[in-house]
Coordinates of C-alpha atoms in Angstrom, one line a residue:
M24 CA 103.2 50.9 67.8
R25 CA 101.9 47.4 68.2
R26 CA 99.5 48.5 70.9
L27 CA 98.1 51.2 68.6
W28 CA 97.6 48.6 65.8
I29 CA 95.8 46.3 68.1
S30 CA 93.4 49.0 69.3
L31 CA 92.6 49.9 65.6
F32 CA 92.1 46.2 64.9
A33 CA 89.7 45.8 67.8
V34 CA 87.5 48.6 66.4
C35 CA 87.5 46.9 63.0
V36 CA 86.4 43.5 64.2
F37 CA 83.4 44.8 66.2
A38 CA 81.0 43.8 63.4
F39 CA 82.7 40.5 62.8
V40 CA 82.7 39.4 66.4
A41 CA 79.1 40.5 67.0
C42 CA 77.9 37.0 66.3
S43 CA 80.8 35.3 68.3
G44 CA 79.8 33.1 71.2
S45 CA 82.9 34.0 73.2
R46 CA 82.7 35.1 76.9
K47 CA 82.4 38.9 77.1
A48 CA 82.6 41.4 80.0
E49 CA 79.5 43.3 80.9
P50 CA 79.6 46.9 79.5
T51 CA 79.9 49.7 82.1
V52 CA 77.4 52.6 82.2
D53 CA 78.0 55.9 84.1
A54 CA 75.5 56.8 86.8
P55 CA 73.1 59.7 85.8
T56 CA 73.6 63.1 87.4
K57 CA 71.2 64.3 90.0
T58 CA 70.9 67.9 88.7
A59 CA 67.8 69.1 86.9
A60 CA 69.6 70.5 84.0
A61 CA 68.3 70.2 80.4
P62 CA 68.2 66.6 79.2
K63 CA 71.4 65.4 77.6
K64 CA 71.6 63.1 74.6
V65 CA 72.5 59.7 75.9
Y66 CA 74.6 57.5 73.5
A67 CA 74.5 53.7 73.6
Q68 CA 77.7 52.3 75.1
P69 CA 79.7 50.0 72.8
R70 CA 78.7 46.3 73.0
Y71 CA 82.3 45.3 73.8
P72 CA 84.6 47.1 76.3
V73 CA 87.5 48.8 74.7
K74 CA 89.8 46.6 76.9
L75 CA 89.9 43.0 75.8
D76 CA 91.7 40.1 77.2
S77 CA 95.0 39.8 75.3
A78 CA 94.5 36.0 74.6
E79 CA 90.9 36.6 73.4
L80 CA 92.0 39.5 71.3
L81 CA 94.8 37.4 69.7
R82 CA 92.2 34.6 69.0
L83 CA 89.9 37.1 67.2
E84 CA 92.9 38.5 65.3
I85 CA 93.7 35.1 64.0
A86 CA 90.1 34.3 63.2
H87 CA 89.7 37.6 61.4
G88 CA 92.9 37.4 59.4
S89 CA 92.2 33.8 58.3
F90 CA 88.6 34.7 57.3
L91 CA 89.8 37.6 55.2
R92 CA 92.4 35.4 53.5
A93 CA 89.8 32.7 52.8
I94 CA 87.5 35.3 51.2
A95 CA 90.3 36.6 49.0
L96 CA 91.2 33.0 47.9
Q97 CA 87.6 32.2 47.1
A98 CA 87.5 35.3 44.9
Q99 CA 90.4 33.9 43.0
G100 CA 88.8 30.5 42.7
E101 CA 91.1 28.8 45.1
N102 CA 88.4 27.1 47.1
A103 CA 90.5 24.2 48.5
I104 CA 93.1 26.6 50.1
A105 CA 90.3 28.9 51.1
E106 CA 88.6 26.1 53.0
Q107 CA 91.8 25.6 55.0
F108 CA 92.0 29.2 56.0
M109 CA 88.3 29.2 56.8
Q110 CA 88.9 26.2 59.0
H111 CA 91.6 28.1 60.8
A112 CA 89.3 31.0 61.3
Y113 CA 86.6 28.7 62.8
A114 CA 89.1 26.9 65.0
A115 CA 90.1 30.2 66.4
D116 CA 86.5 31.2 67.1
P117 CA 84.6 27.9 67.5
E118 CA 81.4 29.4 68.8
N119 CA 81.0 31.7 65.8
R120 CA 77.9 30.5 63.9
F121 CA 78.8 32.6 60.8
L122 CA 82.3 31.0 60.5
A123 CA 80.8 27.5 61.1
F124 CA 78.4 27.9 58.2
S125 CA 81.2 29.4 56.0
V126 CA 83.2 26.2 56.5
L127 CA 80.1 24.1 55.9
E128 CA 79.5 25.9 52.6
L129 CA 83.0 25.1 51.4
M130 CA 82.8 21.5 52.5
E131 CA 79.5 21.1 50.7
E132 CA 80.9 22.6 47.5
R133 CA 83.7 20.0 47.4
G134 CA 81.3 17.2 48.2
A135 CA 82.6 16.3 51.7
T136 CA 79.1 15.6 52.8
A137 CA 80.0 13.3 55.6
E138 CA 82.3 15.8 57.2
A139 CA 79.8 18.6 56.6
A140 CA 77.1 16.5 58.3
Q141 CA 79.2 16.1 61.4
L142 CA 79.9 19.8 61.6
A143 CA 76.2 20.6 60.8
E144 CA 75.1 18.9 64.0
K145 CA 77.1 21.5 66.0
A146 CA 76.7 24.5 63.8
K147 CA 72.9 24.4 63.7
N148 CA 72.8 24.9 67.5
L149 CA 75.3 27.8 67.7
K150 CA 74.1 31.2 68.7
G151 CA 74.0 34.0 66.3
K152 CA 71.9 35.3 63.4
K153 CA 70.0 32.5 61.7
T154 CA 69.4 33.0 58.0
S155 CA 67.5 31.3 55.2
T156 CA 70.8 30.6 53.5
Q157 CA 72.0 28.6 56.5
Y158 CA 68.8 26.6 56.7
A159 CA 69.0 25.9 53.0
L160 CA 72.6 24.7 53.5
L161 CA 71.5 22.4 56.3
G162 CA 68.7 21.1 54.1
R163 CA 71.2 20.2 51.3
I164 CA 73.6 18.5 53.6
Y165 CA 71.0 16.4 55.3
G166 CA 69.5 15.6 51.9
E167 CA 72.8 14.4 50.6
Q168 CA 73.1 12.1 53.6
S169 CA 69.6 10.7 52.9
N170 CA 68.3 12.1 56.2
L171 CA 65.2 13.3 54.4
D172 CA 63.2 14.2 57.5
S173 CA 65.8 16.6 58.8
A174 CA 66.3 18.0 55.2
V175 CA 62.6 18.7 55.0
V176 CA 62.6 20.5 58.4
Y177 CA 65.4 22.9 57.4
Y178 CA 64.3 23.5 53.9
K179 CA 60.9 24.5 55.3
K180 CA 62.6 26.9 57.7
A181 CA 64.6 28.4 54.8
V182 CA 61.5 29.0 52.7
D183 CA 59.4 30.4 55.7
A184 CA 62.2 32.7 57.0
S185 CA 61.8 36.4 56.7
D186 CA 64.5 36.6 54.1
Q187 CA 62.7 33.9 52.0
N188 CA 65.2 31.9 50.0
L189 CA 63.8 31.1 46.5
H190 CA 66.7 28.9 45.5
A191 CA 66.0 26.9 48.6
A192 CA 62.4 26.7 47.7
Y193 CA 63.3 25.1 44.4
E194 CA 65.6 22.6 46.1
Y195 CA 62.9 21.9 48.6
A196 CA 60.4 21.3 45.8
L197 CA 62.7 18.6 44.4
L198 CA 62.9 16.9 47.8
L199 CA 59.1 17.0 48.3
E200 CA 58.7 15.2 45.0
I201 CA 60.9 12.4 46.4
T202 CA 59.0 12.3 49.7
R203 CA 55.6 12.7 47.9
D204 CA 54.4 15.3 50.2
Y205 CA 52.2 16.9 47.5
D206 CA 50.3 19.2 49.7
E207 CA 53.5 20.9 50.9
L208 CA 54.9 20.8 47.3
S209 CA 51.8 22.7 46.1
R210 CA 52.3 25.3 48.8
I211 CA 56.0 25.8 47.8
Y212 CA 55.1 26.1 44.1
G213 CA 52.5 28.7 45.2
I214 CA 55.4 30.7 46.7
L215 CA 57.8 30.1 43.8
L216 CA 55.6 30.7 40.7
P217 CA 54.8 34.4 41.1
Q218 CA 58.4 35.1 41.9
I219 CA 59.9 33.4 38.9
G220 CA 57.3 34.3 36.2
Y221 CA 55.3 31.1 36.0
P222 CA 57.6 28.9 34.0
Q223 CA 55.6 26.3 32.0
S224 CA 57.0 23.1 33.6
I225 CA 56.4 24.1 37.2
L226 CA 53.1 25.7 36.3
E227 CA 51.9 22.5 34.7
R228 CA 53.0 20.5 37.7
Q229 CA 51.2 22.9 40.1
I230 CA 48.0 22.7 38.0
S231 CA 48.2 18.9 38.1
L232 CA 48.8 18.9 41.9
L233 CA 45.8 21.2 42.6
A234 CA 43.6 19.2 40.2
T235 CA 44.5 15.9 41.8
A236 CA 43.9 17.3 45.3
K237 CA 40.5 18.8 44.0
K238 CA 41.5 22.2 45.2
D239 CA 39.3 23.9 42.6
S240 CA 39.2 27.3 44.2
A241 CA 43.0 27.5 44.4
L242 CA 43.3 26.3 40.8
A243 CA 40.8 29.0 39.7
D244 CA 42.9 31.6 41.5
L245 CA 46.1 30.3 39.9
F246 CA 44.5 30.6 36.4
G247 CA 43.6 34.2 37.2
E248 CA 47.1 35.0 38.4
V249 CA 48.7 33.5 35.3
Y250 CA 46.3 35.5 33.1
E251 CA 47.2 38.7 34.9
A252 CA 50.9 38.0 34.5
R253 CA 51.0 36.7 31.0
G254 CA 47.8 38.0 29.4
D255 CA 47.2 34.6 27.9
R256 CA 43.4 34.3 27.4
S257 CA 43.4 30.5 27.6
F258 CA 44.1 30.8 31.4
L259 CA 41.1 33.2 31.8
E260 CA 39.0 30.7 29.8
N261 CA 40.1 27.8 32.1
R262 CA 39.3 30.0 35.1
I263 CA 35.8 30.6 33.8
R264 CA 35.2 26.9 33.1
L265 CA 36.3 26.0 36.6
L266 CA 34.2 28.7 38.3
L267 CA 31.2 27.5 36.3
A268 CA 31.8 23.9 37.4
M269 CA 32.0 25.1 41.0
K270 CA 28.8 27.1 40.5
H271 CA 30.6 30.3 41.5
F272 CA 28.5 32.3 39.1
E273 CA 29.1 35.7 40.5
D274 CA 32.9 35.4 40.2
A275 CA 32.4 33.7 36.8
L276 CA 30.4 36.7 35.6
K277 CA 33.2 39.1 36.4
S278 CA 35.7 36.9 34.5
V279 CA 33.3 36.6 31.5
E280 CA 32.9 40.3 31.4
E281 CA 36.7 40.6 31.3
F282 CA 36.8 37.8 28.7
R283 CA 34.4 39.8 26.5
A284 CA 36.1 43.2 27.1
D285 CA 38.1 42.8 23.9
S286 CA 35.7 43.6 21.1
A287 CA 37.4 41.0 18.9
Y288 CA 36.1 38.3 21.3
A289 CA 32.9 39.8 22.6
D290 CA 30.6 37.8 20.3
D291 CA 32.6 34.7 19.5
S292 CA 31.1 31.3 20.1
L293 CA 32.9 30.7 23.3
S294 CA 31.9 34.0 24.8
V295 CA 28.3 33.3 23.9
R296 CA 28.4 30.0 25.7
F297 CA 30.0 31.5 28.7
V298 CA 27.3 34.2 28.8
M299 CA 24.5 31.7 28.6
A300 CA 26.1 29.4 31.3
V301 CA 26.6 32.3 33.7
Y302 CA 23.2 33.8 33.4
S303 CA 21.5 30.4 33.5
G304 CA 23.4 29.7 36.7
L305 CA 22.4 33.0 38.2
K306 CA 18.7 32.2 37.2
Q307 CA 18.7 35.3 35.0
D308 CA 17.2 33.6 31.9
S309 CA 15.6 36.8 30.7
V310 CA 18.9 38.6 30.8
A311 CA 20.5 35.7 28.9
L312 CA 17.8 35.7 26.3
D313 CA 18.1 39.5 25.8
T314 CA 21.9 39.2 25.5
L315 CA 21.6 36.4 22.9
R316 CA 19.1 38.5 20.9
E317 CA 21.4 41.5 20.9
I318 CA 24.4 39.3 19.8
Y319 CA 22.2 37.8 17.0
K320 CA 21.2 41.3 15.8
R321 CA 24.8 42.2 15.5
N322 CA 25.6 38.9 13.7
P323 CA 22.6 37.8 11.7
E324 CA 24.7 35.6 9.5
R325 CA 26.1 33.6 12.4
G326 CA 24.5 30.1 12.4
D327 CA 26.2 29.2 15.8
V328 CA 24.5 32.3 17.4
L329 CA 21.1 31.4 15.9
L330 CA 21.6 27.8 17.2
D331 CA 22.2 29.0 20.7
L332 CA 19.2 31.4 20.5
S333 CA 17.0 28.5 19.2
L334 CA 18.2 26.1 21.9
F335 CA 17.7 28.7 24.7
E336 CA 14.2 29.6 23.4
T337 CA 13.4 25.9 23.4
K338 CA 14.6 25.5 26.9
L339 CA 12.5 28.5 28.1
G340 CA 9.4 27.2 26.3
K341 CA 9.3 30.1 23.8
K342 CA 7.7 27.7 21.3
E343 CA 6.6 30.1 18.5
Q344 CA 9.9 32.0 18.5
A345 CA 11.9 28.8 18.7
I346 CA 10.0 27.2 15.7
I347 CA 10.7 30.3 13.6
H348 CA 14.4 30.2 14.4
W349 CA 14.6 26.4 13.9
Q350 CA 13.0 26.8 10.5
R351 CA 15.5 29.6 9.5
L352 CA 18.4 27.5 10.8
S353 CA 17.3 24.4 8.8
G354 CA 18.3 26.3 5.7
M355 CA 21.9 26.3 6.8
E356 CA 23.6 23.0 5.9
T357 CA 25.7 22.7 9.0
Y358 CA 22.7 23.0 11.3
A359 CA 20.0 21.3 9.1
A360 CA 20.0 18.0 10.9
I361 CA 19.5 19.3 14.4
S362 CA 16.9 21.8 13.1
F363 CA 14.8 19.1 11.4
G364 CA 15.1 17.0 14.5
M365 CA 13.8 19.7 16.7
L366 CA 11.0 20.6 14.3
S367 CA 10.0 16.9 14.3
A368 CA 9.7 17.0 18.0
Y369 CA 7.6 20.1 18.0
A370 CA 5.3 18.7 15.3
L371 CA 4.8 15.5 17.3
E372 CA 4.0 17.5 20.3
S373 CA 1.4 19.3 18.3
G374 CA -0.2 16.0 17.2
D375 CA 0.9 16.3 13.6
S376 CA 2.5 12.8 13.4
A377 CA 2.8 12.9 9.6
Q378 CA 4.7 16.2 9.6
S379 CA 6.8 15.0 12.5
L380 CA 7.9 11.9 10.5
T381 CA 8.7 14.0 7.4
Y382 CA 11.0 16.3 9.5
L383 CA 12.6 13.2 11.1
E384 CA 13.3 11.7 7.7
K385 CA 15.0 14.9 6.6
A386 CA 17.1 14.9 9.8
Y387 CA 18.1 11.3 9.0
E388 CA 19.0 12.2 5.5
K389 CA 21.4 14.9 6.8
A390 CA 22.9 12.9 9.7
P391 CA 22.1 9.2 9.3
M392 CA 24.1 8.0 12.3
A393 CA 22.6 10.6 14.7
Y394 CA 18.9 9.9 13.7
R395 CA 19.0 6.3 12.6
N396 CA 17.7 4.8 15.8
K397 CA 15.0 7.5 16.3
L398 CA 13.6 6.9 12.8
L399 CA 13.7 3.1 13.4
V400 CA 11.6 3.6 16.5
R401 CA 9.1 5.7 14.7
Y402 CA 8.8 3.2 11.8
S403 CA 8.4 0.3 14.2
A404 CA 5.8 2.2 16.2
D405 CA 3.9 2.9 13.0
K406 CA 4.4 -0.8 11.9
N407 CA 6.1 0.5 8.8
Y408 CA 8.6 -2.4 8.8
A409 CA 9.5 -2.1 5.1
K410 CA 11.0 1.3 5.6
A411 CA 12.7 0.2 8.8
Y412 CA 14.3 -2.8 6.9
A413 CA 15.5 -0.4 4.2
I414 CA 17.3 1.8 6.8
L415 CA 19.0 -1.3 8.3
D416 CA 20.0 -2.7 4.9
K417 CA 21.6 0.7 4.0
A418 CA 23.4 0.9 7.3
L419 CA 24.9 -2.6 6.8
L420 CA 26.5 -1.7 3.5
P421 CA 30.3 -1.1 3.4
N422 CA 31.1 2.4 4.7
E423 CA 33.5 4.2 2.4
K424 CA 34.1 6.9 5.0
Y425 CA 35.3 4.3 7.5
D426 CA 37.5 2.6 4.9
T427 CA 39.2 5.9 4.1
I428 CA 39.9 6.7 7.7
R429 CA 41.2 3.1 8.4
T430 CA 43.5 3.3 5.4
Q431 CA 44.9 6.6 6.6
L432 CA 45.5 5.3 10.1
M433 CA 47.3 2.3 8.7
T434 CA 49.5 4.5 6.5
D435 CA 50.3 6.7 9.5
G436 CA 51.3 3.7 11.6
K437 CA 48.5 4.5 14.1
L438 CA 47.7 0.8 14.7
E439 CA 46.1 1.2 18.1
E440 CA 43.7 3.9 16.8
M441 CA 43.0 1.6 13.8
R442 CA 42.1 -1.3 16.1
K443 CA 39.8 1.0 18.1
L444 CA 38.1 2.0 14.9
D445 CA 37.7 -1.7 13.8
L446 CA 36.1 -2.5 17.2
E447 CA 33.8 0.4 16.9
I448 CA 32.7 -0.7 13.4
A449 CA 32.2 -4.3 14.6
M450 CA 30.1 -3.4 17.6
D451 CA 27.9 -1.1 15.5
K452 CA 27.4 -3.9 13.0
A453 CA 26.5 -6.3 15.9
K454 CA 24.0 -3.7 17.1
L455 CA 22.5 -3.4 13.6
Y456 CA 22.0 -7.2 13.3
Y457 CA 20.4 -7.2 16.8
E458 CA 18.0 -4.4 15.8
Y459 CA 17.2 -6.2 12.6
G460 CA 16.3 -9.4 14.4
T461 CA 14.2 -7.4 16.9
L462 CA 12.2 -5.7 14.1
L463 CA 11.7 -9.1 12.4
Q464 CA 10.5 -10.6 15.6
M465 CA 8.1 -7.6 16.3
N466 CA 6.8 -8.0 12.8
A467 CA 6.2 -11.7 13.4
E468 CA 4.4 -11.0 16.7
D469 CA 2.1 -8.6 14.9
L470 CA 1.2 -11.3 12.4
E471 CA 0.6 -13.8 15.1
R472 CA -1.6 -11.5 17.2
A473 CA -5.3 -12.3 17.1
P474 CA -7.2 -12.3 14.9
T475 CA -4.9 -14.1 12.6
T476 CA -4.9 -16.5 9.7
Q477 CA -2.8 -19.4 8.6
A478 CA -1.2 -17.3 5.9
R479 CA -0.2 -14.7 8.5
K480 CA 1.2 -17.4 10.8
D481 CA 3.3 -18.8 7.9
S482 CA 4.7 -15.4 7.2
A483 CA 5.5 -15.0 10.8
M484 CA 7.5 -18.2 10.8
T485 CA 9.5 -17.0 7.8
L486 CA 10.2 -13.8 9.7
R487 CA 11.3 -15.7 12.8
K488 CA 13.7 -17.8 10.8
Q489 CA 15.2 -14.5 9.4
A490 CA 15.3 -13.1 13.0
T491 CA 17.2 -16.1 14.2
D492 CA 19.8 -15.6 11.5
Q493 CA 20.3 -12.0 12.5
Y494 CA 20.7 -12.8 16.2
V495 CA 23.3 -15.4 15.3
K496 CA 25.3 -12.8 13.3
A497 CA 25.0 -10.3 16.2
G498 CA 26.2 -12.9 18.7
N499 CA 29.2 -13.9 16.5
I500 CA 30.4 -10.3 16.4
G501 CA 29.3 -8.7 19.7
G502 CA 29.2 -11.7 22.1
D503 CA 26.5 -12.9 24.4
S504 CA 24.7 -9.8 25.7
Q505 CA 21.7 -10.3 28.0
N506 CA 19.2 -8.7 25.7
L507 CA 20.5 -10.5 22.7
L508 CA 20.3 -13.9 24.4
F509 CA 16.8 -13.3 25.6
A510 CA 15.6 -12.1 22.2
Y511 CA 17.3 -15.1 20.5
G512 CA 16.0 -17.7 22.9
S513 CA 12.4 -16.3 23.0
N514 CA 12.4 -16.2 19.2
L515 CA 13.5 -19.9 19.0
L516 CA 10.7 -20.9 21.3
M517 CA 8.1 -19.2 19.0
F518 CA 9.8 -20.8 16.0
G519 CA 9.3 -24.2 17.6
M520 CA 12.9 -24.9 18.3
V521 CA 12.4 -25.6 22.0
D522 CA 15.5 -27.7 22.7
S523 CA 17.7 -25.1 21.0
A524 CA 16.0 -22.4 23.0
I525 CA 16.6 -24.2 26.3
V526 CA 20.3 -24.2 25.5
V527 CA 20.2 -20.4 25.0
F528 CA 18.2 -19.8 28.2
K529 CA 20.6 -22.0 30.3
R530 CA 23.3 -19.7 28.9
I531 CA 21.3 -16.7 30.3
F532 CA 20.9 -18.3 33.7
S533 CA 24.6 -19.0 33.9
L534 CA 25.7 -15.5 32.8
Y535 CA 22.8 -13.5 34.3
P536 CA 21.3 -15.5 37.2
M537 CA 19.1 -12.6 38.3
D538 CA 17.2 -12.4 35.0
V539 CA 13.7 -13.2 36.3
V540 CA 12.0 -12.2 33.0
A541 CA 13.9 -15.0 31.3
K542 CA 13.1 -17.5 34.1
N543 CA 9.4 -16.7 33.9
H544 CA 9.4 -16.8 30.1
L545 CA 11.0 -20.2 29.7
G546 CA 9.2 -21.5 32.8
Y547 CA 5.7 -20.6 31.4
T548 CA 6.6 -22.0 28.0
L549 CA 7.6 -25.3 29.3
V550 CA 4.5 -25.5 31.5
D551 CA 2.3 -24.5 28.6
L552 CA 3.9 -27.0 26.2
N553 CA 3.5 -29.8 28.8
R554 CA 5.9 -32.0 26.9
N555 CA 6.7 -34.1 29.9
A556 CA 6.5 -34.1 33.7
E557 CA 10.1 -33.2 34.3
E558 CA 10.0 -30.1 32.1
V559 CA 6.7 -29.0 33.8
K560 CA 8.4 -29.4 37.2
W561 CA 11.5 -27.4 36.1
G562 CA 9.3 -24.8 34.5
S563 CA 7.3 -24.4 37.7
K564 CA 10.6 -24.0 39.7
L565 CA 11.7 -21.3 37.3
I566 CA 8.4 -19.4 37.8
D567 CA 8.8 -19.8 41.6
D568 CA 12.3 -18.1 41.4
A569 CA 10.8 -15.2 39.4
I570 CA 7.9 -14.7 41.9
Q571 CA 10.4 -14.8 44.8
Q572 CA 12.2 -11.8 43.4
D573 CA 9.0 -10.0 42.2
P574 CA 6.0 -11.4 44.2
K575 CA 3.5 -8.8 42.9
N576 CA 4.1 -9.3 39.2
I577 CA 0.8 -10.3 37.6
A578 CA 2.4 -12.1 34.7
Y579 CA 4.5 -14.3 37.0
R580 CA 1.4 -15.1 39.1
D581 CA -0.6 -16.1 36.0
S582 CA 2.3 -18.4 35.0
K583 CA 2.2 -20.0 38.5
A584 CA -1.5 -20.6 38.3
W585 CA -1.1 -22.3 35.0
A586 CA 1.7 -24.5 36.4
L587 CA -0.6 -25.5 39.2
Y588 CA -3.4 -26.3 36.7
R589 CA -1.0 -28.6 34.8
V590 CA -0.4 -30.7 37.9
G591 CA -4.1 -30.8 38.9
K592 CA -4.1 -28.3 41.7
F593 CA -7.1 -26.5 40.4
E594 CA -8.3 -24.8 43.7
E595 CA -4.9 -23.2 44.3
A596 CA -4.7 -22.1 40.7
L597 CA -8.2 -20.5 40.9
K598 CA -7.3 -18.6 44.1
I599 CA -4.3 -17.0 42.3
M600 CA -6.3 -16.1 39.2
E601 CA -9.1 -14.6 41.3
G602 CA -6.5 -12.5 43.0
I603 CA -5.3 -11.3 39.6
E604 CA -8.9 -10.6 38.5
A605 CA -9.5 -8.5 41.6
E606 CA -6.6 -6.3 40.4
K607 CA -7.9 -5.9 36.9
D608 CA -7.8 -2.1 37.2
S609 CA -4.0 -2.4 37.4
L610 CA -3.7 -4.6 34.4
S611 CA -1.9 -3.0 31.4
D612 CA -3.7 -2.6 28.1
E613 CA -1.4 -5.3 26.7
M614 CA -2.5 -7.8 29.3
M615 CA -6.1 -6.9 29.0
H616 CA -5.9 -7.8 25.4
D617 CA -3.9 -11.0 26.0
P618 CA -6.3 -13.9 25.5
S619 CA -4.1 -16.3 27.4
I620 CA -5.1 -14.9 30.9
F621 CA -8.9 -15.4 30.1
S622 CA -8.1 -18.8 28.5
H623 CA -6.4 -19.9 31.8
M624 CA -9.3 -18.7 33.9
A625 CA -11.8 -20.5 31.6
A626 CA -9.8 -23.8 31.7
I627 CA -9.4 -23.7 35.5
C628 CA -13.1 -23.0 36.0
E629 CA -14.0 -25.8 33.6
A630 CA -11.7 -28.2 35.5
L631 CA -13.6 -27.3 38.7
A632 CA -17.0 -27.8 37.0
L633 CA -17.7 -24.0 37.1
K634 CA -19.3 -24.2 33.7
K635 CA -21.1 -20.8 33.6
R636 CA -17.9 -18.9 34.6
A637 CA -15.9 -20.9 32.2
V638 CA -18.2 -19.9 29.3
E639 CA -18.0 -16.3 30.3
Y640 CA -14.2 -16.4 30.2
Y641 CA -14.1 -18.2 26.8
E642 CA -16.4 -15.5 25.5
K643 CA -13.9 -12.8 26.6
V644 CA -11.3 -14.7 24.7
L645 CA -13.4 -14.4 21.6
T646 CA -13.8 -10.7 22.0
I647 CA -10.1 -10.4 21.7
D648 CA -9.5 -13.2 19.2
P649 CA -12.7 -13.9 17.3
Q650 CA -11.1 -16.7 15.3
N651 CA -9.9 -18.7 18.4
E652 CA -11.1 -22.2 17.6
N653 CA -10.4 -23.6 21.1
A654 CA -12.6 -21.0 22.7
K655 CA -15.4 -21.7 20.2
S656 CA -15.3 -25.5 20.6
R657 CA -15.1 -25.3 24.5
I658 CA -18.2 -23.0 24.6
E659 CA -20.1 -25.3 22.4
I660 CA -19.2 -28.4 24.5
L661 CA -20.0 -26.6 27.8
K662 CA -23.4 -25.4 26.6
K663 CA -24.3 -28.9 25.4
K664 CA -23.5 -30.2 28.8
E665 CA -25.9 -27.7 30.4
E666 CA -28.8 -28.9 28.1

């Protein structure tokens, strides 16, 4: 009876022992018959012989019985006792990979990671079927032992196995965050996300990883996949934006067509911008323009569509159509400012300066901050200083809008945002004071420019005093910017406050040592004033520094010639000035109308007894500045000497 039971048991354990590493006898196969009879169906012989060694059979019986008992106990939640029976099963069949990993799993569940790690070293090398579950278990065990390199190896095998283990993939992802292998982490998320429905937290992490790695193509694909899975248009929108940024216009066009497939969104503002961007990228401007016109026909009340149409016509040089549409758009309050601004540009282009200024003033009225600087430039170019001052005076008044916003930020406890707003207001005010000072200085220079009168010179001094005050206010708020310091210092020189100006220029040289314009400006002024030998020497050195950095600059060379004149080196000075004269065709209009260059030539020629040439240069001075008393007196003196 026992022999019969053992035979039945042997048949039952075939599947179980299939993965056993025990020694086995080779199966026997009958020799084929030599007759030419019809082929007979040949059946595979059993893997194990029916006859087994009694000791081996007993071992398998023990292993099988303990295994079944362990499984039953696990089902009842008795994991501790189940582990003992599983240990018995594995001890009976120690080469069985399946049993080894069954023990490892129970060890790992009770937290016996040290024991599990020891067994894992043997279990991983046992023969038998290798599964993703086993690899994942090894990954967990090595991870818990802080053997991260080995943990990574086995988690990777678990994920890449044919029976891909998604739970292992998630654990692997957590490990990769620790090891900071973000390329591999991104690959694992790419496997996980489609399988688990793109959960938001992992999706956001994958987007961040791809964006940081600048894998734009992969990110665009991800957005497309999420859109297909969720139907969320924001992901399709992000895909289009990314494709446009990558200049993948063909792919972008397909996505845009899909984006517009829903009639509810076909003509919305975002769709219109996508259409324009795609067709512009594809160099299909005519298609873009036709598309815009069709959209506008369907939506004649839409200012945003008319704006896009006007801008696109402007871009393509469709001037007449653009002007018509800008004029129509100017009647819509939301778009009035930009419309008047564009109409101003068109009028100026056509040579109608008056109409251009009228349109610009209307644009400023609608959007003061946006058009303030443009209008100031126009007023200063037209020398309409009174209107420019009025704009600046208005801009410097307390702004109720800012006060309201600031109060609300304070009430909401948004102190950092409030501080940023305060800084923005302060810097804008500093800029306004600087612009005010610059306009006052420009106004003064116009009054001082020949021909002039004493009354004009007195008015200029008043303006320079006011400019100095504005520059001081700007510096107190915005600090020592390079432009501000130069404007402040040069104004002080013209105001006659030379020592104060020198202090300012030294500040420039300390903060901005490469500012050659400032070096030449102060250097020439010191040489021209000729207050003492030391200042003339220092001024000459500053001019030399400027020329070293810009040796072809005519203004710097003129300064150098005048410095040589001051120390009696007339021949060298004349050589430089003749070099400048030879380049008169390259002189700017401003320099051609600057009497100082011809005054220098005249003085140098006079010092060298070249009287006739000196008179000619003084006469050129008078053509620019008819009231120049020095030129008049020198001509009279030189002509008397010739008599």
